[in-house]
Coordinates of C-alpha atoms in Angstrom, one line a residue:
M1 CA 0.0 0.0 -0.3
P2 CA 1.5 3.3 -0.8
I3 CA 2.5 5.8 2.3
I4 CA -0.3 8.1 2.9
A5 CA 0.9 11.3 2.7
P6 CA -0.4 14.6 5.1
D7 CA -1.3 17.1 2.3
H8 CA -0.2 20.5 2.5
S9 CA -1.6 22.1 -0.2
D10 CA -3.8 24.5 2.5
R11 CA -0.7 25.8 4.0
S12 CA 0.7 28.6 3.6
L13 CA 4.1 29.4 2.5
A14 CA 5.4 30.7 5.4
D15 CA 3.8 28.4 7.8
L16 CA 5.1 25.2 5.9
F17 CA 8.8 26.8 5.8
R18 CA 8.7 27.1 9.7
F19 CA 10.6 24.6 12.3
D20 CA 8.1 25.5 15.6
G21 CA 8.1 22.9 17.7
R22 CA 10.7 20.9 16.0
V23 CA 14.6 20.2 17.2
A24 CA 17.6 20.3 15.2
V25 CA 21.1 19.1 15.5
V26 CA 24.0 20.8 13.2
T27 CA 27.4 19.7 13.0
G28 CA 30.3 21.7 12.6
A29 CA 28.1 24.9 14.0
A30 CA 30.9 26.6 15.5
R31 CA 32.1 29.3 12.7
G32 CA 31.2 29.4 9.0
L33 CA 28.3 27.6 7.2
G34 CA 27.1 25.6 10.2
A35 CA 27.0 29.6 12.5
R36 CA 24.6 30.7 9.6
I37 CA 22.4 27.1 8.7
V38 CA 21.7 27.5 13.1
E39 CA 20.7 31.6 12.5
R40 CA 18.5 30.8 10.0
L41 CA 16.8 27.5 11.9
A42 CA 16.6 29.0 15.0
E43 CA 14.5 32.2 13.4
A44 CA 12.6 30.3 11.6
G45 CA 11.0 28.7 14.4
A46 CA 13.9 25.8 15.1
T47 CA 14.9 24.6 18.4
I48 CA 18.7 23.5 18.3
V49 CA 21.4 21.3 19.3
A50 CA 24.7 23.0 17.8
G51 CA 28.0 19.7 17.6
D52 CA 31.6 20.7 16.8
L53 CA 34.5 20.1 17.7
D54 CA 34.9 23.6 19.4
A55 CA 32.9 22.6 21.8
D56 CA 33.5 26.6 23.5
G57 CA 32.1 27.6 20.1
A58 CA 29.0 25.9 19.5
R59 CA 28.0 26.8 22.7
R60 CA 28.7 30.4 21.8
S61 CA 26.3 29.9 18.1
A62 CA 23.5 27.9 20.3
A63 CA 23.6 31.5 23.3
Q64 CA 23.8 33.2 20.0
A65 CA 20.6 32.0 18.3
A66 CA 19.0 31.8 21.4
E67 CA 18.8 35.4 22.6
R68 CA 18.4 36.5 18.5
W69 CA 15.2 34.6 19.0
G70 CA 13.8 33.2 21.4
V71 CA 14.1 29.7 21.1
A72 CA 16.0 26.4 23.5
A73 CA 19.2 26.0 22.1
V74 CA 21.8 24.2 23.4
G75 CA 25.6 23.5 22.1
S76 CA 28.3 20.5 22.4
H77 CA 31.8 19.0 21.3
L78 CA 31.1 16.4 18.8
D79 CA 33.8 14.8 16.3
V80 CA 31.8 13.5 13.2
A81 CA 34.7 11.2 13.6
D82 CA 33.6 9.0 17.0
P83 CA 30.5 7.2 16.0
A84 CA 30.4 6.9 19.9
S85 CA 30.3 11.3 20.1
I86 CA 27.5 11.2 16.8
E87 CA 25.8 9.2 18.6
A88 CA 26.0 11.2 22.6
I89 CA 25.2 14.4 20.2
A90 CA 21.8 12.5 18.9
D91 CA 20.7 11.6 22.0
L92 CA 21.4 14.9 24.0
A93 CA 18.8 16.2 21.4
V94 CA 16.0 12.9 22.7
E95 CA 17.3 13.6 25.7
R96 CA 16.7 17.1 27.0
F97 CA 14.4 18.2 24.5
D98 CA 12.1 15.0 23.4
R99 CA 12.7 14.3 20.0
L100 CA 14.8 14.8 16.5
D101 CA 13.2 16.6 13.7
V102 CA 16.0 17.6 11.6
W103 CA 19.5 16.6 11.2
V104 CA 22.1 18.9 9.0
N105 CA 25.7 17.1 8.5
N106 CA 27.4 20.1 8.0
A107 CA 31.3 19.5 9.5
G108 CA 33.5 18.2 6.9
I109 CA 37.3 19.3 5.7
S110 CA 39.1 19.9 3.0
S111 CA 42.6 20.1 2.2
A112 CA 44.9 21.0 -0.9
T113 CA 47.1 17.9 -1.0
G114 CA 49.0 17.9 -4.0
P115 CA 49.5 15.0 -6.3
A116 CA 47.8 11.6 -5.4
T117 CA 50.9 9.9 -5.2
D118 CA 51.9 12.3 -2.8
V119 CA 49.5 11.9 0.0
D120 CA 50.1 10.1 2.9
P121 CA 47.3 7.3 4.0
D122 CA 46.8 8.6 7.5
F123 CA 45.2 11.9 6.2
L124 CA 43.4 10.1 3.7
D125 CA 40.9 7.9 6.4
T126 CA 40.7 11.0 7.9
M127 CA 39.3 12.4 5.6
F128 CA 37.4 9.6 4.8
A129 CA 36.0 9.4 8.3
V130 CA 35.0 13.1 8.8
N131 CA 33.3 13.9 5.2
A132 CA 32.1 10.2 4.2
R133 CA 31.9 7.8 7.6
G134 CA 30.4 11.0 9.3
T135 CA 28.0 12.4 7.6
Y136 CA 26.5 8.1 6.6
L137 CA 26.9 7.8 10.4
G138 CA 24.9 10.9 11.1
A139 CA 22.4 10.7 9.3
R140 CA 22.0 6.5 10.2
E141 CA 21.9 8.1 14.3
A142 CA 19.8 10.4 13.2
A143 CA 17.1 8.5 11.6
K144 CA 17.3 6.3 14.5
R145 CA 15.9 9.1 16.5
M146 CA 13.0 10.1 14.0
P147 CA 10.0 7.7 14.6
D148 CA 7.4 10.7 13.0
G149 CA 10.1 10.9 10.5
G150 CA 12.4 14.0 10.1
A151 CA 14.8 15.0 7.3
V152 CA 18.7 15.0 7.3
V153 CA 20.3 17.1 5.2
N154 CA 24.3 16.6 4.1
V155 CA 26.6 19.8 3.1
L156 CA 28.2 18.6 0.2
S157 CA 30.5 20.4 -2.3
T158 CA 29.9 20.4 -6.1
T159 CA 33.3 18.0 -6.4
G160 CA 31.1 15.6 -5.5
F161 CA 30.2 15.6 -9.2
R162 CA 33.3 17.0 -10.8
A163 CA 37.0 17.0 -9.9
S164 CA 40.0 18.9 -9.3
A165 CA 43.8 18.4 -9.5
G166 CA 45.1 18.7 -6.5
I167 CA 42.6 17.7 -4.0
S168 CA 41.9 14.1 -4.9
A169 CA 41.2 12.9 -1.4
Y170 CA 38.4 15.4 -0.7
V171 CA 37.0 15.2 -4.2
A172 CA 36.6 11.2 -3.3
S173 CA 35.2 11.7 0.2
K174 CA 32.7 14.3 -1.2
H175 CA 31.6 11.7 -4.2
A176 CA 31.1 9.5 -1.5
A177 CA 29.0 11.2 0.6
V178 CA 27.4 12.3 -2.1
G179 CA 26.0 8.5 -3.0
A180 CA 25.5 8.2 0.8
T181 CA 22.7 10.8 0.2
K182 CA 20.8 9.1 -2.8
A183 CA 21.0 5.7 -0.7
L184 CA 19.9 6.3 2.2
G185 CA 17.6 8.7 0.9
L186 CA 15.7 5.3 -0.8
E187 CA 16.8 3.4 2.2
F188 CA 15.0 6.1 4.9
A189 CA 12.0 6.7 3.1
P190 CA 9.9 4.4 4.2
L191 CA 10.8 5.4 7.6
G192 CA 9.2 9.2 6.3
V193 CA 12.4 9.9 6.6
R194 CA 14.1 12.0 3.9
V195 CA 17.6 13.1 3.5
L196 CA 18.9 16.2 1.0
G197 CA 22.1 17.0 -0.3
V198 CA 23.5 20.4 -1.0
A199 CA 26.2 21.4 -2.8
P200 CA 27.7 24.5 -2.6
T201 CA 30.5 25.5 -5.1
V202 CA 33.4 27.5 -3.2
I203 CA 32.2 30.3 0.2
D204 CA 34.0 32.6 0.9
T205 CA 34.4 31.9 5.1
P206 CA 37.4 32.2 6.7
G207 CA 38.1 28.1 6.7
V208 CA 38.7 29.0 2.8
Q209 CA 40.2 32.3 3.3
A210 CA 42.5 30.5 5.6
E211 CA 43.3 27.5 3.1
L212 CA 44.0 30.1 0.0
A213 CA 46.3 32.3 2.3
P214 CA 49.3 31.2 0.7
L215 CA 47.8 31.3 -2.6
R216 CA 47.4 35.1 -1.6
D217 CA 50.6 35.4 -0.5
A218 CA 52.0 34.9 -3.7
G219 CA 49.8 37.5 -5.3
V220 CA 46.5 35.5 -6.3
D221 CA 43.9 38.1 -6.5
I222 CA 41.5 35.5 -4.3
D223 CA 38.9 37.3 -3.9
A224 CA 38.5 37.8 -7.6
R225 CA 38.7 33.6 -8.0
I226 CA 36.5 32.5 -5.1
A227 CA 33.6 35.3 -7.4
G228 CA 34.8 33.3 -10.7
N229 CA 31.0 31.7 -11.1
P230 CA 28.2 32.4 -14.0
L231 CA 26.7 34.9 -11.5
G232 CA 30.1 37.1 -10.8
R233 CA 29.8 37.8 -7.6
V234 CA 31.6 36.3 -4.1
G235 CA 29.0 33.4 -2.8
V236 CA 28.2 34.1 1.6
P237 CA 27.2 31.5 3.6
D238 CA 24.1 32.5 3.6
D239 CA 23.5 31.6 0.2
V240 CA 23.9 28.3 1.8
A241 CA 22.1 28.2 5.0
R242 CA 18.8 29.2 2.8
V243 CA 18.6 26.0 1.0
V244 CA 19.5 24.2 3.3
V245 CA 16.9 25.7 5.6
F246 CA 14.3 25.1 2.3
A247 CA 15.7 21.4 2.0
A248 CA 15.1 20.4 5.9
S249 CA 11.3 22.4 5.9
D250 CA 8.2 21.1 4.6
L251 CA 8.7 23.0 1.7
A252 CA 10.9 20.2 -0.1
A253 CA 8.1 17.2 1.4
F254 CA 8.4 15.7 -1.4
M255 CA 11.5 15.5 -2.2
T256 CA 14.7 12.8 -1.3
G257 CA 18.1 11.6 -2.2
S258 CA 18.7 13.8 -4.6
T259 CA 21.1 16.6 -3.7
L260 CA 21.1 20.4 -4.9
A261 CA 23.5 22.6 -6.2
V262 CA 23.8 25.9 -4.5
D263 CA 27.4 27.4 -7.1
A264 CA 26.2 29.9 -9.2
G265 CA 26.1 27.8 -12.2
R266 CA 29.5 26.3 -12.2
L267 CA 27.7 22.6 -12.8
A268 CA 25.2 24.3 -15.8

């Protein structure tokens, strides 16, 4: 028998975009994309659980969201390379707020690695542990705690669809995460848990600026490179956060297993 889903046609667009009464976990929430995702979800009414290796930063993001938008929020240490840490923050959400509705796998690492022949195996393991396994396990632990359904949003990358030389480990890990998004979207669909990806191009964050600093020091116009897309402007964290909120909301209730490109046309 087909699943009879709720008919949202009588709800306003504004209501479909709201998260009142819902609990959202955001990983990598201390700064950059994660901090902005926390802010936008809180603005839409979500209760926030912010996780990051930088526990103080996660608590700061949660506190700022709570103060500005009047929602309940908590920040905690989270290492997505550690399965026990992922389970712990998922349990924290349920124990503290009695439910879990949204999980945003935002935590990730990126680094230029040079020729693939020079990539250290331990570095490769770390890249996959965070970007691929962490995404997979985060989605899995979230789905286990969503008996009434929910949404998982994986922050991926356009490198999950096209390659670049010199970052082979990152490209491979993001391709794996794209595959996990597809497979888990299908597997969790009967549970009422949607899994969607959001794939940004280069976004101007402190982390990206730090990674590109050696090029800037060498005289490369980094701002022009970041803005080197068909729209001709720099992407900012809010460009991504808005799409993440859409993917997690009831506006996207008939979507799962696919990935939305936030790339200013670079994949076109």
